[in-house]
PDB file of C-alpha atoms and ligand atoms in Angstrom:
ATOM      1  CA  MET A  40    -153.860 120.836-105.094  1.00  0.00           C
ATOM      2  CA  THR A  41    -155.744 122.846-107.657  1.00  0.00           C
ATOM      3  CA  ASP A  42    -158.086 125.667-106.727  1.00  0.00           C
ATOM      4  CA  GLN A  43    -161.049 123.420-107.203  1.00  0.00           C
ATOM      5  CA  GLU A  44    -159.723 120.901-104.684  1.00  0.00           C
ATOM      6  CA  GLN A  45    -159.315 123.595-102.023  1.00  0.00           C
ATOM      7  CA  ARG A  46    -163.073 123.821-101.671  1.00  0.00           C
ATOM      8  CA  LEU A  47    -165.216 121.335 -99.783  1.00  0.00           C
ATOM      9  CA  ARG A  48    -168.009 119.800-101.775  1.00  0.00           C
ATOM     10  CA  ILE A  49    -171.185 118.870 -99.906  1.00  0.00           C
ATOM     11  CA  ALA A  50    -174.019 116.803-101.403  1.00  0.00           C
ATOM     12  CA  VAL A  51    -177.551 117.889-100.479  1.00  0.00           C
ATOM     13  CA  GLN A  52    -180.995 117.011-101.779  1.00  0.00           C
ATOM     14  CA  LYS A  53    -182.022 119.357-104.569  1.00  0.00           C
ATOM     15  CA  LYS A  54    -185.771 119.276-103.989  1.00  0.00           C
ATOM     16  CA  GLY A  55    -187.823 117.489-101.359  1.00  0.00           C
ATOM     17  CA  GLN A  56    -188.171 116.858 -97.657  1.00  0.00           C
ATOM     18  CA  LEU A  57    -184.508 117.441 -96.761  1.00  0.00           C
ATOM     19  CA  ALA A  58    -183.567 120.187 -99.222  1.00  0.00           C
ATOM     20  CA  ASP A  59    -184.249 123.366 -97.221  1.00  0.00           C
ATOM     21  CA  LYS A  60    -183.214 122.042 -93.833  1.00  0.00           C
ATOM     22  CA  SER A  61    -179.915 120.747 -95.187  1.00  0.00           C
ATOM     23  CA  LEU A  62    -178.881 124.185 -96.441  1.00  0.00           C
ATOM     24  CA  GLN A  63    -180.253 125.846 -93.284  1.00  0.00           C
ATOM     25  CA  LEU A  64    -177.965 123.718 -91.126  1.00  0.00           C
ATOM     26  CA  PHE A  65    -174.904 125.110 -92.900  1.00  0.00           C
ATOM     27  CA  GLU A  66    -176.361 128.623 -92.888  1.00  0.00           C
ATOM     28  CA  GLN A  67    -176.730 128.373 -89.122  1.00  0.00           C
ATOM     29  CA  ALA A  68    -173.083 127.330 -89.109  1.00  0.00           C
ATOM     30  CA  GLY A  69    -172.354 130.753 -90.603  1.00  0.00           C
ATOM     31  CA  LEU A  70    -172.129 129.946 -94.306  1.00  0.00           C
ATOM     32  CA  LYS A  71    -173.607 132.473 -96.738  1.00  0.00           C
ATOM     33  CA  ILE A  72    -174.971 130.312 -99.518  1.00  0.00           C
ATOM     34  CA  THR A  73    -175.739 131.946-102.845  1.00  0.00           C
ATOM     35  CA  ARG A  74    -178.774 130.360-104.401  1.00  0.00           C
ATOM     36  CA  GLY A  75    -177.464 131.349-107.753  1.00  0.00           C
ATOM     37  CA  ALA A  76    -177.521 130.912-111.468  1.00  0.00           C
ATOM     38  CA  ASN A  77    -175.876 127.497-111.301  1.00  0.00           C
ATOM     39  CA  ASP A  78    -178.714 125.265-110.244  1.00  0.00           C
ATOM     40  CA  LEU A  79    -176.533 122.202-109.680  1.00  0.00           C
ATOM     41  CA  LEU A  80    -173.901 123.857-107.534  1.00  0.00           C
ATOM     42  CA  TYR A  81    -174.552 126.533-104.896  1.00  0.00           C
ATOM     43  CA  ARG A  82    -171.521 128.405-103.574  1.00  0.00           C
ATOM     44  CA  ALA A  83    -170.809 129.565-100.071  1.00  0.00           C
ATOM     45  CA  GLU A  84    -169.462 133.110-100.317  1.00  0.00           C
ATOM     46  CA  ASN A  85    -167.647 133.261 -97.007  1.00  0.00           C
ATOM     47  CA  PHE A  86    -166.354 129.696 -96.635  1.00  0.00           C
ATOM     48  CA  PRO A  87    -164.649 127.463 -99.202  1.00  0.00           C
ATOM     49  CA  ALA A  88    -167.564 125.094 -99.666  1.00  0.00           C
ATOM     50  CA  ASP A  89    -169.930 124.284-102.515  1.00  0.00           C
ATOM     51  CA  PHE A  90    -173.225 122.447-102.383  1.00  0.00           C
ATOM     52  CA  LEU A  91    -173.907 119.836-105.011  1.00  0.00           C
ATOM     53  CA  ARG A  92    -177.699 119.622-105.344  1.00  0.00           C
ATOM     54  CA  VAL A  93    -178.812 116.170-106.427  1.00  0.00           C
ATOM     55  CA  ARG A  94    -181.475 113.488-105.901  1.00  0.00           C
ATOM     56  CA  ASP A  95    -181.206 112.036-102.427  1.00  0.00           C
ATOM     57  CA  ASP A  96    -180.699 108.539-103.853  1.00  0.00           C
ATOM     58  CA  ASP A  97    -177.385 109.647-105.393  1.00  0.00           C
ATOM     59  CA  ILE A  98    -175.960 111.188-102.228  1.00  0.00           C
ATOM     60  CA  PRO A  99    -174.441 108.069-100.588  1.00  0.00           C
ATOM     61  CA  GLN A 100    -172.494 107.254-103.766  1.00  0.00           C
ATOM     62  CA  PHE A 101    -171.284 110.828-104.230  1.00  0.00           C
ATOM     63  CA  VAL A 102    -169.826 110.706-100.735  1.00  0.00           C
ATOM     64  CA  ALA A 103    -168.549 107.128-101.075  1.00  0.00           C
ATOM     65  CA  SER A 104    -166.651 107.992-104.236  1.00  0.00           C
ATOM     66  CA  GLY A 105    -165.051 111.028-102.625  1.00  0.00           C
ATOM     67  CA  ALA A 106    -166.696 113.368-105.145  1.00  0.00           C
ATOM     68  CA  CYS A 107    -168.184 115.045-102.056  1.00  0.00           C
ATOM     69  CA  ALA A 108    -166.594 115.265 -98.630  1.00  0.00           C
ATOM     70  CA  LEU A 109    -169.952 115.462 -96.853  1.00  0.00           C
ATOM     71  CA  GLY A 110    -173.577 114.758 -97.596  1.00  0.00           C
ATOM     72  CA  ILE A 111    -176.962 114.877 -95.918  1.00  0.00           C
ATOM     73  CA  VAL A 112    -179.313 111.982 -96.514  1.00  0.00           C
ATOM     74  CA  GLY A 113    -182.046 110.017 -94.753  1.00  0.00           C
ATOM     75  CA  GLU A 114    -180.786 106.964 -92.862  1.00  0.00           C
ATOM     76  CA  ASN A 115    -183.328 104.962 -94.843  1.00  0.00           C
ATOM     77  CA  VAL A 116    -181.638 105.830 -98.149  1.00  0.00           C
ATOM     78  CA  LEU A 117    -178.180 105.258 -96.694  1.00  0.00           C
ATOM     79  CA  GLN A 118    -179.087 101.818 -95.358  1.00  0.00           C
ATOM     80  CA  GLU A 119    -180.823 100.909 -98.598  1.00  0.00           C
ATOM     81  CA  ASP A 120    -177.671 101.754-100.564  1.00  0.00           C
ATOM     82  CA  TRP A 121    -175.303 100.270 -97.984  1.00  0.00           C
ATOM     83  CA  PRO A 122    -174.624  96.955 -99.795  1.00  0.00           C
ATOM     84  CA  GLU A 123    -173.349  98.933-102.793  1.00  0.00           C
ATOM     85  CA  ILE A 124    -171.034 101.170-100.795  1.00  0.00           C
ATOM     86  CA  GLU A 125    -167.383 100.231-100.631  1.00  0.00           C
ATOM     87  CA  ALA A 126    -166.438  99.155 -97.107  1.00  0.00           C
ATOM     88  CA  GLY A 127    -164.983 102.019 -95.093  1.00  0.00           C
ATOM     89  CA  ALA A 128    -165.837 104.691 -97.686  1.00  0.00           C
ATOM     90  CA  VAL A 129    -168.606 106.423 -95.744  1.00  0.00           C
ATOM     91  CA  ASP A 130    -169.025 107.267 -92.115  1.00  0.00           C
ATOM     92  CA  VAL A 131    -172.278 108.367 -90.526  1.00  0.00           C
ATOM     93  CA  SER A 132    -171.010 111.251 -88.550  1.00  0.00           C
ATOM     94  CA  ARG A 133    -174.075 112.893 -87.013  1.00  0.00           C
ATOM     95  CA  PRO A 134    -177.839 112.429 -86.695  1.00  0.00           C
ATOM     96  CA  LEU A 135    -179.367 115.815 -87.472  1.00  0.00           C
ATOM     97  CA  GLY A 136    -182.734 115.865 -85.719  1.00  0.00           C
ATOM     98  CA  PHE A 137    -184.846 116.496 -88.823  1.00  0.00           C
ATOM     99  CA  GLY A 138    -186.340 114.391 -91.626  1.00  0.00           C
ATOM    100  CA  HIS A 139    -187.971 112.027 -89.162  1.00  0.00           C
ATOM    101  CA  CYS A 140    -190.035 109.320 -90.793  1.00  0.00           C
ATOM    102  CA  THR A 141    -190.721 105.619 -90.452  1.00  0.00           C
ATOM    103  CA  LEU A 142    -190.611 102.869 -93.018  1.00  0.00           C
ATOM    104  CA  LYS A 143    -193.745 100.840 -92.401  1.00  0.00           C
ATOM    105  CA  ILE A 144    -195.613  97.936 -93.819  1.00  0.00           C
ATOM    106  CA  ALA A 145    -199.243  98.866 -94.453  1.00  0.00           C
ATOM    107  CA  VAL A 146    -202.092  96.603 -95.453  1.00  0.00           C
ATOM    108  CA  PRO A 147    -205.514  97.366 -96.986  1.00  0.00           C
ATOM    109  CA  ASN A 148    -208.068  98.173 -94.274  1.00  0.00           C
ATOM    110  CA  GLU A 149    -210.143  95.139 -95.143  1.00  0.00           C
ATOM    111  CA  MET A 150    -207.247  92.686 -94.817  1.00  0.00           C
ATOM    112  CA  ASP A 151    -207.064  90.566 -91.660  1.00  0.00           C
ATOM    113  CA  TYR A 152    -203.678  91.035 -90.070  1.00  0.00           C
ATOM    114  CA  VAL A 153    -202.334  89.733 -86.794  1.00  0.00           C
ATOM    115  CA  SER A 154    -198.586  89.263 -87.179  1.00  0.00           C
ATOM    116  CA  PRO A 155    -195.782  89.242 -89.788  1.00  0.00           C
ATOM    117  CA  ALA A 156    -196.637  85.604 -90.502  1.00  0.00           C
ATOM    118  CA  ASP A 157    -199.716  86.954 -92.329  1.00  0.00           C
ATOM    119  CA  LEU A 158    -197.352  88.404 -94.918  1.00  0.00           C
ATOM    120  CA  ASN A 159    -196.319  84.958 -96.125  1.00  0.00           C
ATOM    121  CA  GLY A 160    -197.218  84.599 -99.781  1.00  0.00           C
ATOM    122  CA  VAL A 161    -198.340  88.209-100.320  1.00  0.00           C
ATOM    123  CA  SER A 162    -196.654  90.692-102.653  1.00  0.00           C
ATOM    124  CA  ILE A 163    -195.296  93.911-101.157  1.00  0.00           C
ATOM    125  CA  ALA A 164    -194.645  97.085-103.169  1.00  0.00           C
ATOM    126  CA  THR A 165    -191.751  99.266-101.994  1.00  0.00           C
ATOM    127  CA  SER A 166    -189.009 101.699-102.972  1.00  0.00           C
ATOM    128  CA  TYR A 167    -186.794 100.084-100.324  1.00  0.00           C
ATOM    129  CA  PRO A 168    -186.286  96.462-101.425  1.00  0.00           C
ATOM    130  CA  VAL A 169    -183.053  95.976 -99.471  1.00  0.00           C
ATOM    131  CA  LEU A 170    -184.536  97.147 -96.167  1.00  0.00           C
ATOM    132  CA  LEU A 171    -187.740  95.218 -96.754  1.00  0.00           C
ATOM    133  CA  LYS A 172    -185.948  91.977 -97.666  1.00  0.00           C
ATOM    134  CA  ASN A 173    -183.808  92.258 -94.528  1.00  0.00           C
ATOM    135  CA  TYR A 174    -186.929  92.710 -92.451  1.00  0.00           C
ATOM    136  CA  LEU A 175    -188.688  89.746 -94.065  1.00  0.00           C
ATOM    137  CA  ALA A 176    -185.624  87.532 -93.596  1.00  0.00           C
ATOM    138  CA  GLN A 177    -185.318  88.549 -89.931  1.00  0.00           C
ATOM    139  CA  ASN A 178    -188.958  87.672 -89.365  1.00  0.00           C
ATOM    140  CA  GLY A 179    -188.825  84.428 -91.320  1.00  0.00           C
ATOM    141  CA  VAL A 180    -191.407  85.655 -93.819  1.00  0.00           C
ATOM    142  CA  SER A 181    -191.470  84.604 -97.447  1.00  0.00           C
ATOM    143  CA  ALA A 182    -193.180  87.327 -99.504  1.00  0.00           C
ATOM    144  CA  GLY A 183    -192.836  88.757-102.995  1.00  0.00           C
ATOM    145  CA  VAL A 184    -191.189  92.189-103.310  1.00  0.00           C
ATOM    146  CA  VAL A 185    -192.330  94.522-106.077  1.00  0.00           C
ATOM    147  CA  GLU A 186    -189.928  97.411-106.538  1.00  0.00           C
ATOM    148  CA  MET A 187    -191.478 100.786-107.369  1.00  0.00           C
ATOM    149  CA  SER A 188    -189.703 104.140-107.560  1.00  0.00           C
ATOM    150  CA  GLY A 189    -192.709 106.151-106.334  1.00  0.00           C
ATOM    151  CA  ALA A 190    -196.480 106.209-105.738  1.00  0.00           C
ATOM    152  CA  VAL A 191    -196.134 102.983-103.768  1.00  0.00           C
ATOM    153  CA  GLU A 192    -199.347 103.685-101.857  1.00  0.00           C
ATOM    154  CA  VAL A 193    -201.525 103.163-104.922  1.00  0.00           C
ATOM    155  CA  ALA A 194    -200.104  99.686-105.643  1.00  0.00           C
ATOM    156  CA  PRO A 195    -202.855  97.688-103.872  1.00  0.00           C
ATOM    157  CA  ARG A 196    -205.646  99.625-105.615  1.00  0.00           C
ATOM    158  CA  LEU A 197    -203.961  99.057-108.971  1.00  0.00           C
ATOM    159  CA  LYS A 198    -203.507  95.391-108.045  1.00  0.00           C
ATOM    160  CA  VAL A 199    -199.770  95.754-108.580  1.00  0.00           C
ATOM    161  CA  ALA A 200    -199.177  94.331-105.094  1.00  0.00           C
ATOM    162  CA  ASP A 201    -201.214  93.211-102.078  1.00  0.00           C
ATOM    163  CA  VAL A 202    -199.600  95.419 -99.440  1.00  0.00           C
ATOM    164  CA  VAL A 203    -197.014  98.212 -99.286  1.00  0.00           C
ATOM    165  CA  CYS A 204    -193.829  99.066 -97.438  1.00  0.00           C
ATOM    166  CA  ASP A 205    -193.464 102.836 -97.525  1.00  0.00           C
ATOM    167  CA  LEU A 206    -192.236 105.875 -95.622  1.00  0.00           C
ATOM    168  CA  VAL A 207    -194.779 107.306 -93.245  1.00  0.00           C
ATOM    169  CA  SER A 208    -194.679 110.536 -91.294  1.00  0.00           C
ATOM    170  CA  THR A 209    -198.273 111.517 -90.482  1.00  0.00           C
ATOM    171  CA  GLY A 210    -200.088 108.497 -91.875  1.00  0.00           C
ATOM    172  CA  GLN A 211    -202.494 110.686 -93.883  1.00  0.00           C
ATOM    173  CA  THR A 212    -201.362 109.310 -97.237  1.00  0.00           C
ATOM    174  CA  LEU A 213    -201.950 105.755 -96.052  1.00  0.00           C
ATOM    175  CA  ALA A 214    -205.417 106.588 -94.730  1.00  0.00           C
ATOM    176  CA  ALA A 215    -206.338 108.361 -97.964  1.00  0.00           C
ATOM    177  CA  ASN A 216    -205.485 105.171 -99.834  1.00  0.00           C
ATOM    178  CA  GLY A 217    -207.428 102.845 -97.573  1.00  0.00           C
ATOM    179  CA  LEU A 218    -204.329 101.412 -95.920  1.00  0.00           C
ATOM    180  CA  ARG A 219    -203.324 100.932 -92.286  1.00  0.00           C
ATOM    181  CA  ALA A 220    -199.800 100.582 -90.938  1.00  0.00           C
ATOM    182  CA  VAL A 221    -199.104  97.276 -89.202  1.00  0.00           C
ATOM    183  CA  GLU A 222    -195.330  96.912 -88.843  1.00  0.00           C
ATOM    184  CA  THR A 223    -192.312  99.199 -88.468  1.00  0.00           C
ATOM    185  CA  VAL A 224    -189.358  98.250 -90.627  1.00  0.00           C
ATOM    186  CA  MET A 225    -187.119 101.195 -89.754  1.00  0.00           C
ATOM    187  CA  LYS A 226    -187.174 104.567 -88.021  1.00  0.00           C
ATOM    188  CA  SER A 227    -185.162 107.201 -89.823  1.00  0.00           C
ATOM    189  CA  GLU A 228    -183.882 110.738 -89.637  1.00  0.00           C
ATOM    190  CA  ALA A 229    -181.494 112.816 -91.705  1.00  0.00           C
ATOM    191  CA  VAL A 230    -177.820 112.132 -91.054  1.00  0.00           C
ATOM    192  CA  LEU A 231    -174.614 113.889 -91.980  1.00  0.00           C
ATOM    193  CA  ILE A 232    -172.313 111.465 -93.747  1.00  0.00           C
ATOM    194  CA  ARG A 233    -168.640 111.977 -94.605  1.00  0.00           C
ATOM    195  CA  HIS A 234    -166.198 110.424 -96.965  1.00  0.00           C
ATOM    196  CA  THR A 235    -163.715 108.257 -95.110  1.00  0.00           C
ATOM    197  CA  GLY A 236    -162.189 106.394 -98.037  1.00  0.00           C
ATOM    198  CA  ARG A 237    -158.695 106.712 -99.358  1.00  0.00           C
ATOM    199  CA  LYS A 238    -159.389 109.665-101.647  1.00  0.00           C
ATOM    200  CA  THR A 239    -159.031 112.588 -99.324  1.00  0.00           C
ATOM    201  CA  LEU A 240    -159.226 115.151-102.087  1.00  0.00           C
ATOM    202  CA  TYR A 241    -160.394 117.846 -99.719  1.00  0.00           C
ATOM    203  CA  PRO A 242    -158.529 119.824 -97.067  1.00  0.00           C
ATOM    204  CA  GLU A 243    -158.902 118.120 -93.692  1.00  0.00           C
ATOM    205  CA  ASP A 244    -158.477 121.339 -91.717  1.00  0.00           C
ATOM    206  CA  LEU A 245    -161.408 122.970 -93.510  1.00  0.00           C
ATOM    207  CA  LEU A 246    -163.535 119.919 -92.878  1.00  0.00           C
ATOM    208  CA  ALA A 247    -162.650 119.883 -89.185  1.00  0.00           C
ATOM    209  CA  ARG A 248    -163.527 123.589 -88.940  1.00  0.00           C
ATOM    210  CA  LEU A 249    -166.883 123.112 -90.580  1.00  0.00           C
ATOM    211  CA  LEU A 250    -167.755 120.044 -88.499  1.00  0.00           C
ATOM    212  CA  ARG A 251    -166.902 121.924 -85.307  1.00  0.00           C
ATOM    213  CA  ARG A 252    -169.359 124.637 -86.318  1.00  0.00           C
ATOM    214  CA  VAL A 253    -172.025 122.076 -87.231  1.00  0.00           C
ATOM    215  CA  ASP A 254    -171.554 120.446 -83.828  1.00  0.00           C
ATOM    216  CA  GLY A 255    -172.062 123.868 -82.270  1.00  0.00           C
ATOM    217  CA  VAL A 256    -175.328 124.322 -84.168  1.00  0.00           C
ATOM    218  CA  LEU A 257    -176.570 120.866 -83.203  1.00  0.00           C
ATOM    219  CA  ALA A 258    -175.646 121.419 -79.573  1.00  0.00           C
ATOM    220  CA  THR A 259    -177.472 124.740 -79.337  1.00  0.00           C
ATOM    221  CA  ARG A 260    -180.712 123.308 -80.767  1.00  0.00           C
ATOM    222  CA  GLU A 261    -181.638 121.667 -77.492  1.00  0.00           C
ATOM    223  CA  THR A 262    -179.442 123.633 -75.172  1.00  0.00           C
ATOM    224  CA  LYS A 263    -180.895 126.414 -73.060  1.00  0.00           C
ATOM    225  CA  TYR A 264    -179.505 128.849 -70.544  1.00  0.00           C
ATOM    226  CA  ILE A 265    -181.588 128.774 -67.389  1.00  0.00           C
ATOM    227  CA  MET A 266    -181.567 131.297 -64.543  1.00  0.00           C
ATOM    228  CA  MET A 267    -183.518 131.435 -61.292  1.00  0.00           C
ATOM    229  CA  ASN A 268    -183.441 132.623 -57.719  1.00  0.00           C
ATOM    230  CA  ALA A 269    -183.781 130.149 -54.864  1.00  0.00           C
ATOM    231  CA  PRO A 270    -183.048 129.589 -51.207  1.00  0.00           C
ATOM    232  CA  GLU A 271    -179.522 128.238 -50.814  1.00  0.00           C
ATOM    233  CA  SER A 272    -180.956 125.317 -48.841  1.00  0.00           C
ATOM    234  CA  ALA A 273    -182.841 124.114 -51.943  1.00  0.00           C
ATOM    235  CA  LEU A 274    -179.706 123.999 -54.102  1.00  0.00           C
ATOM    236  CA  ASP A 275    -179.233 120.211 -54.073  1.00  0.00           C
ATOM    237  CA  ASP A 276    -182.854 119.570 -55.026  1.00  0.00           C
ATOM    238  CA  ILE A 277    -182.683 122.112 -57.833  1.00  0.00           C
ATOM    239  CA  ILE A 278    -179.471 120.717 -59.307  1.00  0.00           C
ATOM    240  CA  GLU A 279    -181.122 117.321 -59.290  1.00  0.00           C
ATOM    241  CA  ILE A 280    -184.050 118.658 -61.354  1.00  0.00           C
ATOM    242  CA  LEU A 281    -182.042 120.655 -63.931  1.00  0.00           C
ATOM    243  CA  PRO A 282    -181.917 118.581 -67.143  1.00  0.00           C
ATOM    244  CA  GLY A 283    -178.403 117.775 -68.347  1.00  0.00           C
ATOM    245  CA  ALA A 284    -176.800 120.719 -66.553  1.00  0.00           C
ATOM    246  CA  GLY A 285    -173.109 120.720 -65.710  1.00  0.00           C
ATOM    247  CA  ALA A 286    -171.932 122.534 -62.605  1.00  0.00           C
ATOM    248  CA  PRO A 287    -174.204 125.585 -62.284  1.00  0.00           C
ATOM    249  CA  THR A 288    -172.983 129.020 -61.294  1.00  0.00           C
ATOM    250  CA  VAL A 289    -174.331 130.015 -57.880  1.00  0.00           C
ATOM    251  CA  THR A 290    -174.060 133.614 -56.667  1.00  0.00           C
ATOM    252  CA  PRO A 291    -175.448 135.295 -53.529  1.00  0.00           C
ATOM    253  CA  LEU A 292    -178.289 137.791 -54.011  1.00  0.00           C
ATOM    254  CA  ALA A 293    -177.483 141.233 -52.641  1.00  0.00           C
ATOM    255  CA  GLY A 294    -179.658 142.156 -49.655  1.00  0.00           C
ATOM    256  CA  LYS A 295    -181.307 138.729 -49.483  1.00  0.00           C
ATOM    257  CA  PRO A 296    -179.414 136.514 -47.082  1.00  0.00           C
ATOM    258  CA  GLY A 297    -179.804 132.781 -47.723  1.00  0.00           C
ATOM    259  CA  GLN A 298    -180.991 133.452 -51.289  1.00  0.00           C
ATOM    260  CA  VAL A 299    -178.888 132.679 -54.365  1.00  0.00           C
ATOM    261  CA  ALA A 300    -179.081 133.122 -58.131  1.00  0.00           C
ATOM    262  CA  ILE A 301    -178.485 129.918 -60.073  1.00  0.00           C
ATOM    263  CA  HIS A 302    -177.346 129.964 -63.709  1.00  0.00           C
ATOM    264  CA  ALA A 303    -176.908 126.784 -65.704  1.00  0.00           C
ATOM    265  CA  VAL A 304    -176.545 125.559 -69.270  1.00  0.00           C
ATOM    266  CA  CYS A 305    -178.979 122.700 -69.815  1.00  0.00           C
ATOM    267  CA  GLN A 306    -178.090 120.242 -72.558  1.00  0.00           C
ATOM    268  CA  GLU A 307    -181.571 118.816 -72.843  1.00  0.00           C
ATOM    269  CA  SER A 308    -184.994 120.265 -73.531  1.00  0.00           C
ATOM    270  CA  VAL A 309    -186.445 122.293 -70.699  1.00  0.00           C
ATOM    271  CA  PHE A 310    -190.146 121.489 -70.472  1.00  0.00           C
ATOM    272  CA  TRP A 311    -192.902 123.286 -68.575  1.00  0.00           C
ATOM    273  CA  GLU A 312    -192.965 120.315 -66.202  1.00  0.00           C
ATOM    274  CA  THR A 313    -189.324 121.000 -65.337  1.00  0.00           C
ATOM    275  CA  LEU A 314    -190.151 124.630 -64.524  1.00  0.00           C
ATOM    276  CA  GLU A 315    -193.045 123.535 -62.334  1.00  0.00           C
ATOM    277  CA  ARG A 316    -190.770 121.169 -60.419  1.00  0.00           C
ATOM    278  CA  LEU A 317    -188.156 123.913 -60.008  1.00  0.00           C
ATOM    279  CA  LYS A 318    -190.820 126.232 -58.648  1.00  0.00           C
ATOM    280  CA  ALA A 319    -192.102 123.568 -56.280  1.00  0.00           C
ATOM    281  CA  ALA A 320    -188.512 123.123 -55.038  1.00  0.00           C
ATOM    282  CA  GLY A 321    -188.408 126.809 -54.039  1.00  0.00           C
ATOM    283  CA  SER A 322    -187.171 128.617 -57.172  1.00  0.00           C
ATOM    284  CA  SER A 323    -188.632 131.902 -58.351  1.00  0.00           C
ATOM    285  CA  ALA A 324    -188.057 134.262 -61.279  1.00  0.00           C
ATOM    286  CA  ILE A 325    -187.141 131.349 -63.535  1.00  0.00           C
ATOM    287  CA  LEU A 326    -185.890 132.391 -66.979  1.00  0.00           C
ATOM    288  CA  VAL A 327    -185.088 130.061 -69.873  1.00  0.00           C
ATOM    289  CA  LEU A 328    -183.071 131.609 -72.699  1.00  0.00           C
ATOM    290  CA  PRO A 329    -182.052 130.215 -76.088  1.00  0.00           C
ATOM    291  CA  ILE A 330    -178.342 130.024 -76.820  1.00  0.00           C
ATOM    292  CA  GLU A 331    -177.394 131.532 -80.142  1.00  0.00           C
ATOM    293  CA  LYS A 332    -173.902 130.172 -80.640  1.00  0.00           C
ATOM    294  CA  MET A 333    -171.788 127.629 -78.865  1.00  0.00           C
ATOM    295  CA  MET A 334    -168.324 126.176 -79.383  1.00  0.00           C
ATOM    296  CA  LEU A 335    -167.529 123.113 -77.366  1.00  0.00           C
TER     297      LEU A 335
HETATM  298  P1  ATP B 295    -185.584 112.774-104.696  1.00  0.00           P
HETATM  299  O1  ATP B 295    -186.151 113.516-105.841  1.00  0.00           O
HETATM  300  O2  ATP B 295    -184.439 113.527-104.078  1.00  0.00           O
HETATM  301  O3  ATP B 295    -185.237 111.345-104.994  1.00  0.00           O
HETATM  302  P2  ATP B 295    -187.568 111.628-102.893  1.00  0.00           P
HETATM  303  O4  ATP B 295    -188.947 111.672-103.451  1.00  0.00           O
HETATM  304  O5  ATP B 295    -186.816 110.350-102.878  1.00  0.00           O
HETATM  305  O6  ATP B 295    -186.729 112.791-103.589  1.00  0.00           O
HETATM  306  P3  ATP B 295    -188.423 112.947-100.404  1.00  0.00           P
HETATM  307  O7  ATP B 295    -189.847 112.540-100.400  1.00  0.00           O
HETATM  308  O8  ATP B 295    -188.111 114.393-100.586  1.00  0.00           O
HETATM  309  O9  ATP B 295    -187.543 112.074-101.406  1.00  0.00           O
HETATM  310  O10 ATP B 295    -187.770 112.441 -99.053  1.00  0.00           O
HETATM  311  C1  ATP B 295    -186.386 112.526 -98.839  1.00  0.00           C
HETATM  312  C2  ATP B 295    -186.075 111.892 -97.509  1.00  0.00           C
HETATM  313  O11 ATP B 295    -186.703 112.640 -96.468  1.00  0.00           O
HETATM  314  C3  ATP B 295    -186.602 110.469 -97.338  1.00  0.00           C
HETATM  315  O12 ATP B 295    -185.693 109.507 -97.813  1.00  0.00           O
HETATM  316  C4  ATP B 295    -186.763 110.383 -95.838  1.00  0.00           C
HETATM  317  O13 ATP B 295    -185.526 110.119 -95.193  1.00  0.00           O
HETATM  318  C5  ATP B 295    -187.201 111.782 -95.466  1.00  0.00           C
HETATM  319  N1  ATP B 295    -188.669 111.940 -95.423  1.00  0.00           N
HETATM  320  C6  ATP B 295    -189.588 111.355 -96.192  1.00  0.00           C
HETATM  321  N2  ATP B 295    -190.838 111.768 -95.907  1.00  0.00           N
HETATM  322  C7  ATP B 295    -190.703 112.662 -94.913  1.00  0.00           C
HETATM  323  C8  ATP B 295    -191.618 113.478 -94.182  1.00  0.00           C
HETATM  324  N3  ATP B 295    -192.920 113.461 -94.445  1.00  0.00           N
HETATM  325  N4  ATP B 295    -191.118 114.314 -93.271  1.00  0.00           N
HETATM  326  C9  ATP B 295    -189.805 114.367 -93.032  1.00  0.00           C
HETATM  327  N5  ATP B 295    -188.885 113.610 -93.684  1.00  0.00           N
HETATM  328  C10 ATP B 295    -189.324 112.776 -94.613  1.00  0.00           C
HETATM  329 ZN1   ZN B 296    -185.201 109.741-103.693  1.00  0.00          ZN
END
């Protein structure tokens, strides 16, 4: 292997919704990323990895070809490109919990709409023709598909199409263009994808090390350390309430017979409602702490 091949290459979006969060994920995994002179390729100083910064639409192919070992892309883009990806070349390894959005069909406010059957014979503008055509086929709808690379929401006003199929997060853009969402085609979030084809041009041990760290970061996002005092008699009830906790540590409290301290790692979000239920079950002095690092 040459020097170049000893470094992992990771494809991330250069500019847009996923750009910052993609780099942050690897920074939380301990990588020091130099946002340097080379705009296309950012280097990690303390780990043999480089970040190829490209348009999100190119990321699935970069990973499929083996040019990059890993990539971060929206599921919507991955599924849209899926027919063009060689079988077995890409594996969706992890959902990442950011970049949430929904691909929706939206119609002009004045249009009568009851069900997908109302889409028969209309033209639909979209940047996601593959996903839209799948949806239409599944619902037995015959509609025209007008492919646009952007500004899909203005298509009805420009009379380029009757309705749109576009990504929605808050719905404000639709409302501003006199449209209302009527159907969900796909829910999406950012995913980590990895090359699984024959060209393993990158060192597997490095990849495994990095993925273990990423898993640690993802695990700590929701995970909390929770501590409380409680009467020993309430232990069963409390364990029942604790969200996603393994076996908690239970220790006697000095000078307080029948009272114990309970410490547990909770793998799910701890909500105020959970704390209220713990209190009602007899707990006091309840503390919820974030976990900074974790290796499973
Ligand atoms: P590029 O120049 O890379 O092609 P783009 O315009 O296609 O950029 P963005 O609008 O930055 O892409 O969105 C990238 C991805 O982020 C989308 O494919 C989708 O998965 C997700 N996404 C889109 N809109 C939002 C949003 N409002 N909030 C969070 N994630 C979003
Ligand atoms: Zn794009």
